[in-house]
PDB file of C-alpha atoms in Angstrom:
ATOM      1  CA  UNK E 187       0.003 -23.433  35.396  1.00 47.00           C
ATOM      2  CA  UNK E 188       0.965 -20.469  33.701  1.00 47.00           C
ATOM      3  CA  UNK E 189      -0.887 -17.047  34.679  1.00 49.00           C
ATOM      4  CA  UNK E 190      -3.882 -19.334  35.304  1.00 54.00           C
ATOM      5  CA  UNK E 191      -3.590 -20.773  32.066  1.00 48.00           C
ATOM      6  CA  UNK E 192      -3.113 -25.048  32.099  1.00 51.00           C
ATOM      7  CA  UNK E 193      -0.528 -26.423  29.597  1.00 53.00           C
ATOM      8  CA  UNK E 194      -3.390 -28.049  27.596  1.00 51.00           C
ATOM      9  CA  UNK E 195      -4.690 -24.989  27.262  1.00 49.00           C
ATOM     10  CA  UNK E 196      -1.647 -23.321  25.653  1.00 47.00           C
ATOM     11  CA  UNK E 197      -1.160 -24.943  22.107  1.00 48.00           C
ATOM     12  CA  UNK E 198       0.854 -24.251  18.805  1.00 49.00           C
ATOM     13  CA  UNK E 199      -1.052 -22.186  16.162  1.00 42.00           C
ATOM     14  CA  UNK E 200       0.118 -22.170  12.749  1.00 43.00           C
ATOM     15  CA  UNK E 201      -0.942 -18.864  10.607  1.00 40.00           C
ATOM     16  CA  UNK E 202      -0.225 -18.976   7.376  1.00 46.00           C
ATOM     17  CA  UNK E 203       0.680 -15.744   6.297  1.00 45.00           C
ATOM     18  CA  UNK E 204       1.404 -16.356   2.255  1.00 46.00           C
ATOM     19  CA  UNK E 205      -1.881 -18.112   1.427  1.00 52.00           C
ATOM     20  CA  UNK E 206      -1.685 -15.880  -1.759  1.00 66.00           C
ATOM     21  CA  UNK E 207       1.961 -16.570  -2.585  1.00 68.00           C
ATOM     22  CA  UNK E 208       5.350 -15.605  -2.229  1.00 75.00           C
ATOM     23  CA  UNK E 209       5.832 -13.144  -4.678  1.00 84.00           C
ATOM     24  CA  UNK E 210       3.904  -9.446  -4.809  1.00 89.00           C
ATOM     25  CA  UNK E 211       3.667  -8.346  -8.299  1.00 90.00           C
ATOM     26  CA  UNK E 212       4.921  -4.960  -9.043  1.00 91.00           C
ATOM     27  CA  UNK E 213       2.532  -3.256 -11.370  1.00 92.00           C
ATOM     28  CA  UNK E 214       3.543   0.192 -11.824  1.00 92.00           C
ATOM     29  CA  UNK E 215       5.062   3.112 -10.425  1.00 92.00           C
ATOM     30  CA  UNK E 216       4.281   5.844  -7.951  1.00 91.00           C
ATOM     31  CA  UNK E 217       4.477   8.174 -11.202  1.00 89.00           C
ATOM     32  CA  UNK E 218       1.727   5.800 -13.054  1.00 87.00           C
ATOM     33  CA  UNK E 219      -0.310   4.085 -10.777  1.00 86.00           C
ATOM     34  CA  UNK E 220      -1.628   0.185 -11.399  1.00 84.00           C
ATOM     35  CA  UNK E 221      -1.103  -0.993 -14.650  1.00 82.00           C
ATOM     36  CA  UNK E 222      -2.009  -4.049 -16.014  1.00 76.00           C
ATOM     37  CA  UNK E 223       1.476  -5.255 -17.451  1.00 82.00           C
ATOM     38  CA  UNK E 224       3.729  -6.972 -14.622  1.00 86.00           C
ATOM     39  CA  UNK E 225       6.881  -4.797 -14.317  1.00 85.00           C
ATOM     40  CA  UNK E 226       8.511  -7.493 -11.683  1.00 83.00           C
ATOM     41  CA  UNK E 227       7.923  -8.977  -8.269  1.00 84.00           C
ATOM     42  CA  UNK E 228       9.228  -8.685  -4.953  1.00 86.00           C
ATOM     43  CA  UNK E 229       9.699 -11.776  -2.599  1.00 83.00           C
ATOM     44  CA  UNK E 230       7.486 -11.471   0.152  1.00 84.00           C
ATOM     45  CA  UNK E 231       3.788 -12.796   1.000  1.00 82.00           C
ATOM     46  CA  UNK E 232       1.159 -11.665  -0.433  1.00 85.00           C
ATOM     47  CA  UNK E 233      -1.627 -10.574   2.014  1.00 85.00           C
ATOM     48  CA  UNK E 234      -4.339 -10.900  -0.707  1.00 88.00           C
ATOM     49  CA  UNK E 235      -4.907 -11.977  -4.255  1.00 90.00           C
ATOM     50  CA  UNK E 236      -5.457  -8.690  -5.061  1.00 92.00           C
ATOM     51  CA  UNK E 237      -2.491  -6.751  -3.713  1.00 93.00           C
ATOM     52  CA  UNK E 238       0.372  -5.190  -5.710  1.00 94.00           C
ATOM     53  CA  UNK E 239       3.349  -3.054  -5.366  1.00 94.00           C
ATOM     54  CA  UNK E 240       4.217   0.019  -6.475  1.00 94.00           C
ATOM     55  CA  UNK E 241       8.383   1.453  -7.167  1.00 92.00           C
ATOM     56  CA  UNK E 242       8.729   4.875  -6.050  1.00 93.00           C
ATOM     57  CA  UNK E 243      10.106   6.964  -8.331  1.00 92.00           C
ATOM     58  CA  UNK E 244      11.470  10.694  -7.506  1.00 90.00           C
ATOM     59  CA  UNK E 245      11.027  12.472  -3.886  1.00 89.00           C
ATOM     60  CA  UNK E 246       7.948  13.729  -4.508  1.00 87.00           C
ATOM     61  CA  UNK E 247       6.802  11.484  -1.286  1.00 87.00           C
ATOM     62  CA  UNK E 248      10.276  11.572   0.685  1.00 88.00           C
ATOM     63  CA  UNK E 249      10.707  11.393   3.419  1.00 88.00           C
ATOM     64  CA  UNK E 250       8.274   8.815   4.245  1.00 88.00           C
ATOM     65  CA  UNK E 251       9.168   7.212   0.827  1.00 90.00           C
ATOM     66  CA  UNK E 252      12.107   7.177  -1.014  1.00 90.00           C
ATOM     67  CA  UNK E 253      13.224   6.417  -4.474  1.00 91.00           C
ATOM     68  CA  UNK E 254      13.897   2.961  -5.438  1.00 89.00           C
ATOM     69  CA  UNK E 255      11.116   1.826  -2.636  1.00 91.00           C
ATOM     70  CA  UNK E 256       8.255  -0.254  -3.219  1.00 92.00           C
ATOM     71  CA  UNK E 257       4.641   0.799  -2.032  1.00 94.00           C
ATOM     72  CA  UNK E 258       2.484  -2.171  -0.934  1.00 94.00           C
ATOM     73  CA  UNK E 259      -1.122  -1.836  -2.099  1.00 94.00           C
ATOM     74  CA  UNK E 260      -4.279  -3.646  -0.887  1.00 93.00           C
ATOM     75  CA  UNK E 261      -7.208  -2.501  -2.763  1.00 94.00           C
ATOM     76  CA  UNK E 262      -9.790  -4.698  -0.949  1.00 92.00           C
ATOM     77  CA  UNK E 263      -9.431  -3.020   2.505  1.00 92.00           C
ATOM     78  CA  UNK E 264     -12.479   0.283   3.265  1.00 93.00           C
ATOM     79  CA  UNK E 265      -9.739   3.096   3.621  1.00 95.00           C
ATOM     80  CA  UNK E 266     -10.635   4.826   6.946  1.00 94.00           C
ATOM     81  CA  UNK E 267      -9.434   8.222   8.892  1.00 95.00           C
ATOM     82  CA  UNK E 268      -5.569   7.485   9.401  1.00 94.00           C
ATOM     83  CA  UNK E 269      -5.014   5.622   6.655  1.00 95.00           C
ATOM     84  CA  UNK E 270      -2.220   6.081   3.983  1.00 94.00           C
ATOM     85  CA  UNK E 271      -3.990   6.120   1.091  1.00 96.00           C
ATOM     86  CA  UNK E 272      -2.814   6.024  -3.031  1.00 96.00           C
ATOM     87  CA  UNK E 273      -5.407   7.843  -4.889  1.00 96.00           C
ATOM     88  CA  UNK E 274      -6.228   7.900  -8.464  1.00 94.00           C
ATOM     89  CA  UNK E 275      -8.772  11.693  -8.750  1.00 94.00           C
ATOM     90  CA  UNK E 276      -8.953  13.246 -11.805  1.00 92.00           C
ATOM     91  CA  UNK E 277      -6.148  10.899 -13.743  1.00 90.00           C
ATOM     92  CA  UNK E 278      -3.867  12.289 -11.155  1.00 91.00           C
ATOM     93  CA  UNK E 279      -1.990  10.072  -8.098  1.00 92.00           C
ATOM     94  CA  UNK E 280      -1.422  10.906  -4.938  1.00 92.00           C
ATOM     95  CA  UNK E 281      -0.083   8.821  -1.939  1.00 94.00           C
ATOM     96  CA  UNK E 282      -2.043  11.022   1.049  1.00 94.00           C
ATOM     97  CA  UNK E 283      -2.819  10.582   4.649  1.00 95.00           C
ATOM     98  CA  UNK E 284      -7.047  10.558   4.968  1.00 97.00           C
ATOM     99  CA  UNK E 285      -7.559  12.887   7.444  1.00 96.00           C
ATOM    100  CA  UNK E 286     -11.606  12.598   6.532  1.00 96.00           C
ATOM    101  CA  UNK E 287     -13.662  11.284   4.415  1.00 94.00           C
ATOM    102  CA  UNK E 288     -17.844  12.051   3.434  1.00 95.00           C
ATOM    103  CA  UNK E 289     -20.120  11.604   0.655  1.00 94.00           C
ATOM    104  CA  UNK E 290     -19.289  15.053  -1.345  1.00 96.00           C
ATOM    105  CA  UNK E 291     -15.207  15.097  -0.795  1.00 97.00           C
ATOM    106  CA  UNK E 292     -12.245  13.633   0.910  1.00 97.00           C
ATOM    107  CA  UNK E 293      -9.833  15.523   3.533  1.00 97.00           C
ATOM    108  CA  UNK E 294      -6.190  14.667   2.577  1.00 97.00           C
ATOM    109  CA  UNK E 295      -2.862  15.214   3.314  1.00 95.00           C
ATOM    110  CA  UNK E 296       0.592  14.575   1.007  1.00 91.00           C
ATOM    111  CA  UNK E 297       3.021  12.057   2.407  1.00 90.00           C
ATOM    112  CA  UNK E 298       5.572  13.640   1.212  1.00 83.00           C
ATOM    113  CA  UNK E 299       7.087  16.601   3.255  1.00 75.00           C
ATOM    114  CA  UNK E 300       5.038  19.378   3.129  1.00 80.00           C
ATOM    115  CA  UNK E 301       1.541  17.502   4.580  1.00 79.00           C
ATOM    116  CA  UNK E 302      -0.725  20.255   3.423  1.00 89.00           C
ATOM    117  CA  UNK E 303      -3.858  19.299   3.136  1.00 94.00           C
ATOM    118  CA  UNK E 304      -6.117  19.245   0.473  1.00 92.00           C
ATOM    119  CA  UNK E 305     -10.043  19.041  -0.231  1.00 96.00           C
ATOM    120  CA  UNK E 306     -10.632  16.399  -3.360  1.00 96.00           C
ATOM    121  CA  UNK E 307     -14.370  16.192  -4.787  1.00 96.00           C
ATOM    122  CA  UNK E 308     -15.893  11.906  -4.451  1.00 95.00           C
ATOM    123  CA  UNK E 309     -16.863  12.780  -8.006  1.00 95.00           C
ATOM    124  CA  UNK E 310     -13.113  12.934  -9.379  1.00 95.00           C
ATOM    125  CA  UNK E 311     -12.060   9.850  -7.903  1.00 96.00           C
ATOM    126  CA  UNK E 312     -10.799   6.693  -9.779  1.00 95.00           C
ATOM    127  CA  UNK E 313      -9.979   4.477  -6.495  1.00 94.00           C
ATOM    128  CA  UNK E 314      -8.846   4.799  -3.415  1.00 96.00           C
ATOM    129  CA  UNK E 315      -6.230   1.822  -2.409  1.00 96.00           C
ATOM    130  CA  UNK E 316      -4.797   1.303   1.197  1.00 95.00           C
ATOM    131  CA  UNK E 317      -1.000   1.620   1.737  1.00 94.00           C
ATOM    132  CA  UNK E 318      -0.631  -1.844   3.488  1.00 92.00           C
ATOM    133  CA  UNK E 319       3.671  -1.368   3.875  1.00 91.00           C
ATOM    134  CA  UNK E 320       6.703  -0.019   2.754  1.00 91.00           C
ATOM    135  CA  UNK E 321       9.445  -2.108   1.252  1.00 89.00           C
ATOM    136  CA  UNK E 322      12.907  -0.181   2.153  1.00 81.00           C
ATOM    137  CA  UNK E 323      15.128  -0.038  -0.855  1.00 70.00           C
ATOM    138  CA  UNK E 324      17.629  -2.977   0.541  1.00 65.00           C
ATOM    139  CA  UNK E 325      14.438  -5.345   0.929  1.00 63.00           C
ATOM    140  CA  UNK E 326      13.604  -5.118  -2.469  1.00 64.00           C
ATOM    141  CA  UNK E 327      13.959  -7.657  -4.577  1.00 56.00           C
ATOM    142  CA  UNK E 328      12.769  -7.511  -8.131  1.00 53.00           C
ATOM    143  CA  UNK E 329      13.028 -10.682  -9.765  1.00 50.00           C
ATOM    144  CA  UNK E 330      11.890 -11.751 -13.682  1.00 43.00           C
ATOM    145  CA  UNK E 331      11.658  -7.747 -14.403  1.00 40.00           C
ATOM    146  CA  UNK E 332      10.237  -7.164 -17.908  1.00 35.00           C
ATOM    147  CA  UNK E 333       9.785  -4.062 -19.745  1.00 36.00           C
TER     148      UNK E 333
END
């Protein structure tokens, strides 16, 4: 017995974590947003069907993201307090902290170094997509790129 736990008790459980595939489409930049044209992949699992990746491009959001960095998206998740955020208000993005959200406006902050915060209006916003990870610039791989 282990910690009061019997050995039948104590079993193998296999998660699959790539139900959705092994490849996370990269569909845009940090510059653009989602697009609908495929600009490559990166090999990892997919946590949904609906995920995507975004390349970083400039500082704008160092130093919590750097150039040449991928942005992993998940669209389907309720974005709560705490969450990093990309936001599409007013045909603008932003990758933000949500410091608080209610039915008139959102309280954000910028990622990138300066973390002021900012009021945004519900009205003016596109989407709001959860930042699920971070790919570091040697862990991405972009395979069958296309222009």
């Amino acid at each position: 017995m282990l910690y009061g736990i019997s050995e039948t008790e104590i079993g193998e459980k296999h998660l699959d974590y790539s139900s959705y595939g092994h490849f996370i489409p990269i569909t845009g930049t940090t510059e653009t947003g989602a697009r609908k044209k495929i600009l490559g992949h990166i090999k990892a699992a997919r946590p949904t069907p609906e995920s995507y990746a975004l390349l970083a491009i400039g500082t704008r959001w160092s130093p919590r993201i750097y150039e040449g960095e991928a942005v992993l998206i998940d669209p389907e998740l309720n974005p709560d307090p705490g969450d990093e955020v990309l936001i599409m208000h007013s045909g603008e993005i932003r990758l933000c902290n949500l410091i608080k959200k209610t039915d008139k406006q959102i309280t954000v902050s910028n990622i990138g170094g300066d973390n002021k915060r900012y009021l945004l209006a519900q009205k003016g916003i596109q989407y709001i997509h959860v930042i699920v990870a971070i790919f570091r610039m040697n862990k991405v791989i972009i395979i069958a790129a296309r222009k």
